[in-house]
Coordinates of C-alpha atoms in Angstrom, one line a residue:
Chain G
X1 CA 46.7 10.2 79.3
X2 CA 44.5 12.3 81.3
X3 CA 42.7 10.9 84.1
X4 CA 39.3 11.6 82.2
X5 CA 40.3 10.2 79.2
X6 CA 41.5 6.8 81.7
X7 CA 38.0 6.7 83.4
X8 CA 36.2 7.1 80.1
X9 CA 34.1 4.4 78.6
X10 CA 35.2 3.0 75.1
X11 CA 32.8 5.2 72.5
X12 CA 30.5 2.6 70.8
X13 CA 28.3 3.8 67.8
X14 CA 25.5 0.6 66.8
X15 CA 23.3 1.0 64.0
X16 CA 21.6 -1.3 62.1
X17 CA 22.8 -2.5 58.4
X18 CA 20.5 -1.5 55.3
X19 CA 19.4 -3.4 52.1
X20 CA 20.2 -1.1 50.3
X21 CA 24.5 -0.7 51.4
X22 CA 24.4 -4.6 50.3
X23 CA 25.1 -6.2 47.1
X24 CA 24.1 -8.8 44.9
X25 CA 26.3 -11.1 46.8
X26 CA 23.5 -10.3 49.5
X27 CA 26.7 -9.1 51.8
X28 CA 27.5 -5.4 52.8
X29 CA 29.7 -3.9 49.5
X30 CA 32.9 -3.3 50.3
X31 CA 32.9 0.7 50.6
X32 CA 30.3 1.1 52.9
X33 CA 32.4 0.0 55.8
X34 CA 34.1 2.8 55.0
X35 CA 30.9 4.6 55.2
X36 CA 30.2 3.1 58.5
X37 CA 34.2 4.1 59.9
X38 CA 33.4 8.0 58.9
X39 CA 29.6 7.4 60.2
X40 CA 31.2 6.2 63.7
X41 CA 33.8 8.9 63.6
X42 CA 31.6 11.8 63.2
X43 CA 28.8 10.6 65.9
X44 CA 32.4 9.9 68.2
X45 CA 33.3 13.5 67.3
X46 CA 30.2 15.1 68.0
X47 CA 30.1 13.0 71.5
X48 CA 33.7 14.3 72.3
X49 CA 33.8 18.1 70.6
X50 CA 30.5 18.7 70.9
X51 CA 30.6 19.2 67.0
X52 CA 30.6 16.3 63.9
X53 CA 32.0 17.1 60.5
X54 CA 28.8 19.2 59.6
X55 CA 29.6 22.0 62.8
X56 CA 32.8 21.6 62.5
X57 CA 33.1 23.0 58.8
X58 CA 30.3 24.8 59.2
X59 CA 30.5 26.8 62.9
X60 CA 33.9 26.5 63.4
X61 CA 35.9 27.0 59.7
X62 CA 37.5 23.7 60.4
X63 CA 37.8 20.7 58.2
X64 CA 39.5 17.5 59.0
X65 CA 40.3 16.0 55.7
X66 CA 41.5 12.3 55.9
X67 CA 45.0 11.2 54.6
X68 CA 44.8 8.0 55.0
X69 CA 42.9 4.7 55.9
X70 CA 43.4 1.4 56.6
X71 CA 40.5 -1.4 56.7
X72 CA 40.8 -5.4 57.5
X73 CA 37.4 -7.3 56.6
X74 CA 36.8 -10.0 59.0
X75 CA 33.7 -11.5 58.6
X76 CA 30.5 -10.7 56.4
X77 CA 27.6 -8.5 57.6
X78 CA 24.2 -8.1 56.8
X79 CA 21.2 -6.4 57.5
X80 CA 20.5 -9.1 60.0
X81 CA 23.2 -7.5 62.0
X82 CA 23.3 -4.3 64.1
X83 CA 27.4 -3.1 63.9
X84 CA 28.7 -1.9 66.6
X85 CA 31.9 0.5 65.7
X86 CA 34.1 1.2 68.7
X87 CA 36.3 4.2 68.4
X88 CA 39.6 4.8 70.2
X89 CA 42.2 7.4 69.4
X90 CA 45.1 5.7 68.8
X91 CA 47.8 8.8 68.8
X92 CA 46.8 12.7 68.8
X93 CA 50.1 14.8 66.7
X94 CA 50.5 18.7 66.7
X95 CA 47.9 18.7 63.3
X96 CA 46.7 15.1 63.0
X97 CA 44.8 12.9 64.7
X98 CA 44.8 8.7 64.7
X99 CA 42.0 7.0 65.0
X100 CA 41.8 2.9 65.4
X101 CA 37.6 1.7 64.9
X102 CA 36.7 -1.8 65.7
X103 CA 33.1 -2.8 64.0
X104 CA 31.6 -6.0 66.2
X105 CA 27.6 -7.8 65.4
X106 CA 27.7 -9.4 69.1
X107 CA 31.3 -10.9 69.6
X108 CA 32.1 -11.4 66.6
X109 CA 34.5 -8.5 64.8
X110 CA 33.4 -7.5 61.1
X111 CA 35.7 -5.0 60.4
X112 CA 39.2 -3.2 62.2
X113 CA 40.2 0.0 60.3
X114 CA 43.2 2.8 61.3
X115 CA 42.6 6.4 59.7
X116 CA 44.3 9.6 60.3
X117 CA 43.0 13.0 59.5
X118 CA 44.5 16.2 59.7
X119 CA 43.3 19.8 60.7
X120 CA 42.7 22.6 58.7
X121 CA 41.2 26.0 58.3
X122 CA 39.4 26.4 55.3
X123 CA 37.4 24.0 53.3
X124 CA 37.4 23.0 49.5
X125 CA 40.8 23.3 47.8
X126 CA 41.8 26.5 50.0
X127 CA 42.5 24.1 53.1
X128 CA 45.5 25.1 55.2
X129 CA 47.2 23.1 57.7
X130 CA 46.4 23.6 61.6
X131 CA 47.3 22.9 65.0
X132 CA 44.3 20.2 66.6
X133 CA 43.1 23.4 68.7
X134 CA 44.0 23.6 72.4
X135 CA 39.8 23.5 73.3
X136 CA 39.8 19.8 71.4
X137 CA 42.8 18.5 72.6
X138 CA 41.7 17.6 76.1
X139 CA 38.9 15.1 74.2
X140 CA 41.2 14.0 72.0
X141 CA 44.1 12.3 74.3
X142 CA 44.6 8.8 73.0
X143 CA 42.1 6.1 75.1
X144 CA 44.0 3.6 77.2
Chain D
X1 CA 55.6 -11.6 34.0
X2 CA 54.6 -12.9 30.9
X3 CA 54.8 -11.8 27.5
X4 CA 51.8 -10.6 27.4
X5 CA 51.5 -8.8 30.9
X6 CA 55.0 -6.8 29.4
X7 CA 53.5 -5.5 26.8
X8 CA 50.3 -4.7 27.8
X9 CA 49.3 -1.1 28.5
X10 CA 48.4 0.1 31.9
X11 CA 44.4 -0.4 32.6
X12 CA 42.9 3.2 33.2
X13 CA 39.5 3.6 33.8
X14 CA 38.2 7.4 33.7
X15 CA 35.1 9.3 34.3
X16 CA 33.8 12.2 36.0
X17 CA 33.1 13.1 39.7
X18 CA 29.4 14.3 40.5
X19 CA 28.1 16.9 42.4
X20 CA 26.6 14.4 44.9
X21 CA 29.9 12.6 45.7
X22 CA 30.8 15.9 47.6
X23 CA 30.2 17.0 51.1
X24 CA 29.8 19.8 52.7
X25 CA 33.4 21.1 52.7
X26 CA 33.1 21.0 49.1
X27 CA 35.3 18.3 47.7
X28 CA 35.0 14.4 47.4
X29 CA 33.7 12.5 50.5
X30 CA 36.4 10.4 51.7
X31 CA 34.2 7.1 51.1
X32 CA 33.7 7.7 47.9
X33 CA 37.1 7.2 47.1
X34 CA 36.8 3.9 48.0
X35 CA 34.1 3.4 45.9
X36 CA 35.7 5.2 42.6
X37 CA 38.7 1.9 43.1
X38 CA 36.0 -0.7 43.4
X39 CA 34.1 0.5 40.4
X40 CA 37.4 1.1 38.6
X41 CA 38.5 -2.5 39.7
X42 CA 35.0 -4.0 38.5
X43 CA 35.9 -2.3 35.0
X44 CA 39.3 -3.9 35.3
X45 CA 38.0 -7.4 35.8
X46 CA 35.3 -6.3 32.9
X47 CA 38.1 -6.0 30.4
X48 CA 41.0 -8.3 31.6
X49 CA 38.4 -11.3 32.8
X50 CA 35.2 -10.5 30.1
X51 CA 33.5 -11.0 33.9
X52 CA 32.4 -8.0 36.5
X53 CA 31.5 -8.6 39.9
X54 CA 28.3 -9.1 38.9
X55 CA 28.9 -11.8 36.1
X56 CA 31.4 -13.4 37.9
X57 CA 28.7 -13.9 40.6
X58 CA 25.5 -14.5 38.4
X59 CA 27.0 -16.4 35.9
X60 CA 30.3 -18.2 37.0
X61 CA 29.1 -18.9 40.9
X62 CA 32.4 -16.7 42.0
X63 CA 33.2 -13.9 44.8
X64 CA 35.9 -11.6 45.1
X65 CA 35.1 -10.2 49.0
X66 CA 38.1 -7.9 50.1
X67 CA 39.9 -8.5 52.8
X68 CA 42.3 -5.6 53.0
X69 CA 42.1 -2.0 51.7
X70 CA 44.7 1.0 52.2
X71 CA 43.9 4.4 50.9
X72 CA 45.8 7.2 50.7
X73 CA 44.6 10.4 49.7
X74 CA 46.9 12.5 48.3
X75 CA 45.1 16.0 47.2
X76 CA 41.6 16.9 46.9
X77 CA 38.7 15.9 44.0
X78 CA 36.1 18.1 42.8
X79 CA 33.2 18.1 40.4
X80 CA 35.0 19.9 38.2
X81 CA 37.8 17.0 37.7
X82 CA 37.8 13.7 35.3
X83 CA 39.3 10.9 37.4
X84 CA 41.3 8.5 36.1
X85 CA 42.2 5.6 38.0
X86 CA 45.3 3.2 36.9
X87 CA 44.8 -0.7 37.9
X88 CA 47.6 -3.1 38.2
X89 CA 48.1 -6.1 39.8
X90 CA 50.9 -6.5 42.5
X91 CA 50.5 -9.9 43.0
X92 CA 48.7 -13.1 42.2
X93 CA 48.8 -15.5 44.9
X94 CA 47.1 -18.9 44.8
X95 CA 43.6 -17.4 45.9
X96 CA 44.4 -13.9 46.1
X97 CA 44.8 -10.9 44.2
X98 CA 46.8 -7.8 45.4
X99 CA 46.0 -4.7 43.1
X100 CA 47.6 -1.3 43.3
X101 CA 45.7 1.4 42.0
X102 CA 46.2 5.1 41.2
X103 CA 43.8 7.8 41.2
X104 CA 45.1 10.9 39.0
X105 CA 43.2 13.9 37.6
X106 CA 45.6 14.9 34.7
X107 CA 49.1 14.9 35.9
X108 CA 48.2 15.4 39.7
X109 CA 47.8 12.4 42.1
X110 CA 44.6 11.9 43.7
X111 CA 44.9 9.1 45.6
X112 CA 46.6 5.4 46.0
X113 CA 45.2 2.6 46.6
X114 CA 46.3 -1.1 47.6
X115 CA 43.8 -4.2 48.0
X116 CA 43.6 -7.4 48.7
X117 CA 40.8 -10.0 47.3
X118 CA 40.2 -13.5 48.2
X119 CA 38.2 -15.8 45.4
X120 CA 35.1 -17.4 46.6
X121 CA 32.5 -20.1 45.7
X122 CA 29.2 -19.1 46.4
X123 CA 28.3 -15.6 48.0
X124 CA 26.2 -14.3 51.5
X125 CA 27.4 -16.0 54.4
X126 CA 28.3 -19.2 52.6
X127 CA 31.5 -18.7 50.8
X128 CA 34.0 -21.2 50.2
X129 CA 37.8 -19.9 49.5
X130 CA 39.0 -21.3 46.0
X131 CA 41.9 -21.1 43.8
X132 CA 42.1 -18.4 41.4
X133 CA 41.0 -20.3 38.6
X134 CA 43.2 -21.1 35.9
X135 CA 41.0 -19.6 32.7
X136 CA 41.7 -16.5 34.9
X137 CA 45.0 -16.4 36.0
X138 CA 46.9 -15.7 32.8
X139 CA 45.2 -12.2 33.0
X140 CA 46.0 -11.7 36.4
X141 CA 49.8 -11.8 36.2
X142 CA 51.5 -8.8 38.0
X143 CA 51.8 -5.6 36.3
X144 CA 55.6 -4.6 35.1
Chain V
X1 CA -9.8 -1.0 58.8
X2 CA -9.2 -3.7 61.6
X3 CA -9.5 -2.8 65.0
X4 CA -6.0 -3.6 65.2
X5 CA -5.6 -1.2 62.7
X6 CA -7.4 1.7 64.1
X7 CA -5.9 1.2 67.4
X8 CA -2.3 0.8 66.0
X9 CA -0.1 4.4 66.8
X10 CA 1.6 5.4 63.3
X11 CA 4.9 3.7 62.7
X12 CA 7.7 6.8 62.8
X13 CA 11.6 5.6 62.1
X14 CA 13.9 8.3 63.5
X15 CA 17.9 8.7 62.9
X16 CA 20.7 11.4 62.4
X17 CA 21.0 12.7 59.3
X18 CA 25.4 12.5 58.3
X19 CA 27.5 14.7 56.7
X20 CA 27.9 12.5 54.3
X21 CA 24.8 12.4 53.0
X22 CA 24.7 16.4 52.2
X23 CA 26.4 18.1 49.0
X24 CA 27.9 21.4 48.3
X25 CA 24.7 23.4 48.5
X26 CA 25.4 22.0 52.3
X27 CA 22.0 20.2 52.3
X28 CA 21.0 16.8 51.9
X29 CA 21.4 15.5 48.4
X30 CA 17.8 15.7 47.1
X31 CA 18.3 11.5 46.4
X32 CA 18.9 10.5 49.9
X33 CA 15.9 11.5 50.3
X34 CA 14.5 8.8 48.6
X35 CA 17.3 6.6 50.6
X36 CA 15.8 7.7 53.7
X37 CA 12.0 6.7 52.9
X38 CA 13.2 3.3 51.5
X39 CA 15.0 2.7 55.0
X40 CA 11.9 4.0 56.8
X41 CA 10.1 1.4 54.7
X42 CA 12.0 -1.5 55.4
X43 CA 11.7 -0.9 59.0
X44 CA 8.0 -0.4 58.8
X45 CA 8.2 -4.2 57.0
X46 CA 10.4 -5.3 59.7
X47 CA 8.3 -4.2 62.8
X48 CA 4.6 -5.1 60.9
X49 CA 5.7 -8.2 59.0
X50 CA 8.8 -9.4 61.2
X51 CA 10.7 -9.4 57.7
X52 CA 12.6 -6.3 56.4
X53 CA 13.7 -6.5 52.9
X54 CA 16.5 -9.1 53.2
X55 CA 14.8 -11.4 54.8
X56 CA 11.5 -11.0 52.5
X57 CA 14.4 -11.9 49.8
X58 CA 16.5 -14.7 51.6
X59 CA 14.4 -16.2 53.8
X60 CA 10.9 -15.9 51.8
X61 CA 11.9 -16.0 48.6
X62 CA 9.4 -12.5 48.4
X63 CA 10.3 -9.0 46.8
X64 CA 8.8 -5.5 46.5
X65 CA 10.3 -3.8 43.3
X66 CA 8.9 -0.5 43.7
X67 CA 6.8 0.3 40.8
X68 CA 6.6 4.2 41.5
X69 CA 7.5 6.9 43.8
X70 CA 6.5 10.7 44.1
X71 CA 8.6 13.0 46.7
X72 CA 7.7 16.5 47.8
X73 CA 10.6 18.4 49.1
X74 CA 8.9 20.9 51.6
X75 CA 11.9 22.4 53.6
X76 CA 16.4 21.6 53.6
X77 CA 17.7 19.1 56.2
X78 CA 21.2 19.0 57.5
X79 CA 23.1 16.9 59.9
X80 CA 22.0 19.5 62.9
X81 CA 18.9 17.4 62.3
X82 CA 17.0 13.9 63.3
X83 CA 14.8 13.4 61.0
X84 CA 11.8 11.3 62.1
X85 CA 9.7 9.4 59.0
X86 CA 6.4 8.6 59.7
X87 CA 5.0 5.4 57.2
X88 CA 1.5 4.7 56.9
X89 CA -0.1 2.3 54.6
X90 CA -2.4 4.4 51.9
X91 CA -4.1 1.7 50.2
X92 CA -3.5 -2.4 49.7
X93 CA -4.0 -3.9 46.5
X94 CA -4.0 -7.6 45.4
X95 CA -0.8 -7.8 44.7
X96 CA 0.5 -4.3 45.7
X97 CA 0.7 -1.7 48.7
X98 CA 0.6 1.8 48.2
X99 CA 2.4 3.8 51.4
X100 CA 2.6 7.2 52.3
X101 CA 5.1 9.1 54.0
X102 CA 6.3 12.5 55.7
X103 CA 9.6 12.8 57.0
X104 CA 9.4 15.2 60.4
X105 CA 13.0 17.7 61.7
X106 CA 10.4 18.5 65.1
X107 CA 7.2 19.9 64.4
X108 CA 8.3 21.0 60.6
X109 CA 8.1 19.1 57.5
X110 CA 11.1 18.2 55.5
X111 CA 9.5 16.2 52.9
X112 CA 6.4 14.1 51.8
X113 CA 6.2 10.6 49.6
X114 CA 4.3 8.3 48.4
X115 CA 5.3 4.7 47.1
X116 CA 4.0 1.5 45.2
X117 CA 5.5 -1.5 45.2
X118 CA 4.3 -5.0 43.3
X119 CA 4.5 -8.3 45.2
X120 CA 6.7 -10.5 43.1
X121 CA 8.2 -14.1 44.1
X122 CA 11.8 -14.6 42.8
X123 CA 14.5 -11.8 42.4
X124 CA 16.6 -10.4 39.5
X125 CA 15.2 -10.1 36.0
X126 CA 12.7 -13.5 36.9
X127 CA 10.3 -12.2 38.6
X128 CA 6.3 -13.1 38.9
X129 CA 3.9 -11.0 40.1
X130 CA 2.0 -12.7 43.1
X131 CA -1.0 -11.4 45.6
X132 CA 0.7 -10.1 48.8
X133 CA 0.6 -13.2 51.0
X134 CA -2.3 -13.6 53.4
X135 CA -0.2 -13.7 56.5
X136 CA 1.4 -10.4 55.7
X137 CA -2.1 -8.7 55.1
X138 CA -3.6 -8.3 58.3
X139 CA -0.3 -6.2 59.2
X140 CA -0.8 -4.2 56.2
X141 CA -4.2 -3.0 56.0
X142 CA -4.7 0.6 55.1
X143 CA -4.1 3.1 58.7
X144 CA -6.5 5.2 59.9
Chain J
X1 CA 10.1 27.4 21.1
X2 CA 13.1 28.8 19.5
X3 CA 14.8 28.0 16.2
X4 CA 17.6 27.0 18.3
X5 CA 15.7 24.6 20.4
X6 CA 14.0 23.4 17.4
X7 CA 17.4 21.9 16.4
X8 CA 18.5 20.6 18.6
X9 CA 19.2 17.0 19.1
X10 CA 17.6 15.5 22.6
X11 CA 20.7 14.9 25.1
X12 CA 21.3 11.8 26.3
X13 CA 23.8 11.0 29.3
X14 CA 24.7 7.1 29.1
X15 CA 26.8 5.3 31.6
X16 CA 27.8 1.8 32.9
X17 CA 25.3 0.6 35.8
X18 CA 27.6 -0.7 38.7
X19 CA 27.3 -3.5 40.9
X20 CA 27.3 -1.6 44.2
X21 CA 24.5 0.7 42.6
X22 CA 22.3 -3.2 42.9
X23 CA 21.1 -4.9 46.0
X24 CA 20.7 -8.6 47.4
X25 CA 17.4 -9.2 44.7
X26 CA 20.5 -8.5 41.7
X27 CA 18.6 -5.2 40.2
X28 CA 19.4 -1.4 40.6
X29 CA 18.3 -0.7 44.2
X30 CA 15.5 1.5 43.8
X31 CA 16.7 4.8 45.0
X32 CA 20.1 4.7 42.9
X33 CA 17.4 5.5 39.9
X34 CA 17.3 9.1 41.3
X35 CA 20.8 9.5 41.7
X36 CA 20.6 8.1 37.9
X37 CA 18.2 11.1 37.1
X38 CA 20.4 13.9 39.5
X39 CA 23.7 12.8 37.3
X40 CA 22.0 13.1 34.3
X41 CA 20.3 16.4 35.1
X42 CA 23.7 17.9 36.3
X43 CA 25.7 16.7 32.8
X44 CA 22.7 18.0 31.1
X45 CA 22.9 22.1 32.9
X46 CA 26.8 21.2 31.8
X47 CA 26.4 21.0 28.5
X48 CA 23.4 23.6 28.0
X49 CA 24.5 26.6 30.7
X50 CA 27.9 25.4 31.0
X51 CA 27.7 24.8 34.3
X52 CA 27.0 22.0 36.3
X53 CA 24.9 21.7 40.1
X54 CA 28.9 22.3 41.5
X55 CA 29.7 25.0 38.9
X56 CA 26.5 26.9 39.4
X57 CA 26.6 27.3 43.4
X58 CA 30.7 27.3 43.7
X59 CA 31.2 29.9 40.8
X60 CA 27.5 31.8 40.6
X61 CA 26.2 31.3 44.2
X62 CA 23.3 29.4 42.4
X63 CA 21.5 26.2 44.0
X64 CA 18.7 24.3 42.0
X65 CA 16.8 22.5 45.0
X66 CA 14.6 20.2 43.8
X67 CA 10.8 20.8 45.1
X68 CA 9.3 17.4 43.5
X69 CA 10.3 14.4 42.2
X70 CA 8.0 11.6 40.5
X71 CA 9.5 7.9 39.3
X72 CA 8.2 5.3 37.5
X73 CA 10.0 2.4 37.1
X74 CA 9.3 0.2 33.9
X75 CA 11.8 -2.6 33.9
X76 CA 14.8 -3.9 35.7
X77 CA 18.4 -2.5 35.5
X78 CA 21.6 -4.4 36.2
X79 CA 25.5 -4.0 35.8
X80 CA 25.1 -5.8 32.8
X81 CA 23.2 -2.8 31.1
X82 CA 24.4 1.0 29.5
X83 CA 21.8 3.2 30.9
X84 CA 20.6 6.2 28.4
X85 CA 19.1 8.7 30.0
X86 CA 17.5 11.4 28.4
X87 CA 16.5 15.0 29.4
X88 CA 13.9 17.4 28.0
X89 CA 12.6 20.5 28.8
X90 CA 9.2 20.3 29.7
X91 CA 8.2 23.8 31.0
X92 CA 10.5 26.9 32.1
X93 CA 8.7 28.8 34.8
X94 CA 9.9 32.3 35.8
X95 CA 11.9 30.4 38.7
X96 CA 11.4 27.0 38.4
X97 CA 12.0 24.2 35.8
X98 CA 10.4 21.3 34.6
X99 CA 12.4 18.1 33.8
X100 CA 11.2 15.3 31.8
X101 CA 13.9 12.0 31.8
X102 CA 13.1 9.0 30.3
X103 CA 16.3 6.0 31.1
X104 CA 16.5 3.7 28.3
X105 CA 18.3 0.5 28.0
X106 CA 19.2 -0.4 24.4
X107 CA 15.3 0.1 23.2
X108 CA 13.2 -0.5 26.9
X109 CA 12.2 2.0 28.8
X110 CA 14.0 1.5 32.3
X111 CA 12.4 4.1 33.6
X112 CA 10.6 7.6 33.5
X113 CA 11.1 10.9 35.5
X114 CA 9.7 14.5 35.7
X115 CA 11.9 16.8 37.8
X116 CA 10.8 20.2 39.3
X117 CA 13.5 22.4 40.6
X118 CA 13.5 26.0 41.6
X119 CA 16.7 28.6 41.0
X120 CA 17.7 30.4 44.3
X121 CA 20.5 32.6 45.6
X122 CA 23.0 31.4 48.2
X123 CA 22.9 27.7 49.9
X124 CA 22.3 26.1 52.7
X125 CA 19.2 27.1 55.0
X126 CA 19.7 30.9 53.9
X127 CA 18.5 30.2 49.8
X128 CA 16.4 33.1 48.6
X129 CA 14.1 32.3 45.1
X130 CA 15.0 34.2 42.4
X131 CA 14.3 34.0 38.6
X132 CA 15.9 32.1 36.6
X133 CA 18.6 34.1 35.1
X134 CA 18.3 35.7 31.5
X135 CA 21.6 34.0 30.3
X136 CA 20.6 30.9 30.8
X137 CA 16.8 30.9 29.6
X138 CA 17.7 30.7 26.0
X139 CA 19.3 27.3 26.8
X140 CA 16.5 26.0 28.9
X141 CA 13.6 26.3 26.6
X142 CA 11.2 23.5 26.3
X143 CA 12.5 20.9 23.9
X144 CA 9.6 19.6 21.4

């Protein structure tokens, strides 16, 4: 851990919750919190890189396709609620990058979820593997 | 297993990916992954249960909320694939259901998928765990 | 026009556009767009009628099916963009409210829309048309 | 009108409405309609041009950016309903095309749609007009 990365403040991404990503259980539907992860991970991106998913592909060549993704559901949310998705890196590999998102409404927690992505050149079904490039990897040293 | 959970043939539910469940890099959005195994999950209980989401909701007073997802994505979608997603249960537990799902589009793996649902009276921010209800369970038995 | 109304500024919701939300083309997908002016909507009704959406339906047993919409599409928008969505009320009926919108990326117009939506107590397929409530339409009387 | 389009039989793209497609009042959410009218509009160019909206810009640098879009909605829509959609030709302009959808369920209207879209080369912020091209006008002639 760097010392910037120690003296950083957790990155915290609150927006409110829509009608419309609820269901007729009149509670958020399930796959929008994983809207809401990628939502938080792209504004945490373009905080730390200076680029989201959009500059990335589209100024850089670079994709960072997700491999996998874990999500606990803690309590129910609504569009009474502003969510709150912190965003920590958990562990930064030669080519991949884990990420651990906490989702609060006040102090309660909604959601937890882990995802890893990895880097590539390339975007569609031509994607090739890639080092996390030496300018990002600075940003991207795991948070205390 | 029963009888009738060994003979039964695996649930597949198929259809095509659109245009607008693509980003910018030019291949599925990882959310919408997560939505393809809900909706193939809400066919599922639409052909083992004769009850959706929404009539289990409307009509029988019962919620499935998730409390666990895990995705793994295994090689990229495009508009130009039919996916077809394979639904089985892991496990049945008093009021829980664990499903294992797998995305393919013809021989080639997609994606897996594990989740867990809890069954619930009432919906919004009033729900009330309950047994999996008997009428239900005989359906429900784990997959071979 | 009430004085309140003609001294009221015009009601603008602002937010990032995601990645998520564009397609191949590498543009938003022409249907968020409609997405976007029902979420500028509901936070017009939240700030003018202290009730967004939800609450109109949970707490006021009140909802606004919309009836019919027109959308010009005037220039792309991508995530490089905020897109700011003025709402303004264009007319209100007995028992409906016709709004118009345009949906700003800085000085340059990204799209333009008008909606009508009914007044109707009850949700689902029971619905009954109703006159827009009289404590709701001082806060909706046509702008300037 | 040609002999061919004379003949033909109206298309019709029908699908299962899903529960995360509704919202907390239990009916489609209104802007899902539009993606309703997008997915139908894309299998429609796949059937008639052989191409969908991926298929066209990923293999023909083509985009089909929709200039206007007008919805009226005539009745409810919920998981419990097939939606038919329909698509005619209403007008081919030298580079633009006229869409008219009507979205049945069973024998009620659901709702109506006319379309606009104009052809153009390359994607993104840099599309150019052009005509529509000569091999597929035949196929995009007005339907009676």
């Amino acid at each position: 851990m760097t010392d910037a990365a120690a003296s950083r403040a957790p990155f915290v991404h609150a927006r409110q919750v829509h009608f419309g990503e609820c269901d007729p259980a009149r509670i958020v539907y399930t796959p929008r919190f994983l809207d809401f992860a990628m939502e938080a991970v792209d504004a945490f991106f373009r905080e730390r890189l200076g680029a989201g998913f959009y500059e990335l592909n589209a100024d850089h060549g670079i994709g960072t396709p997700f491999v996998r993704v874990e999500l606990d559901f803690r309590s129910p949310v609504t569009p009474r609620d502003v969510l709150a998705t912190e965003v920590r890196v958990a562990r930064l590999g030669g080519g991949s990058l884990h990420l651990a998102l906490t989702g609060r409404v006040g102090g309660r927690v909604a959601f937890e979820s882990r995802l890893v992505c990895a880097f590539v050149a390339g975007d569609g079904t031509a994607m090739r593997p890639i080092r996390v490039p030496d300018r990002f990897r600075g940003a991207l040293q795991p948070d205390p």
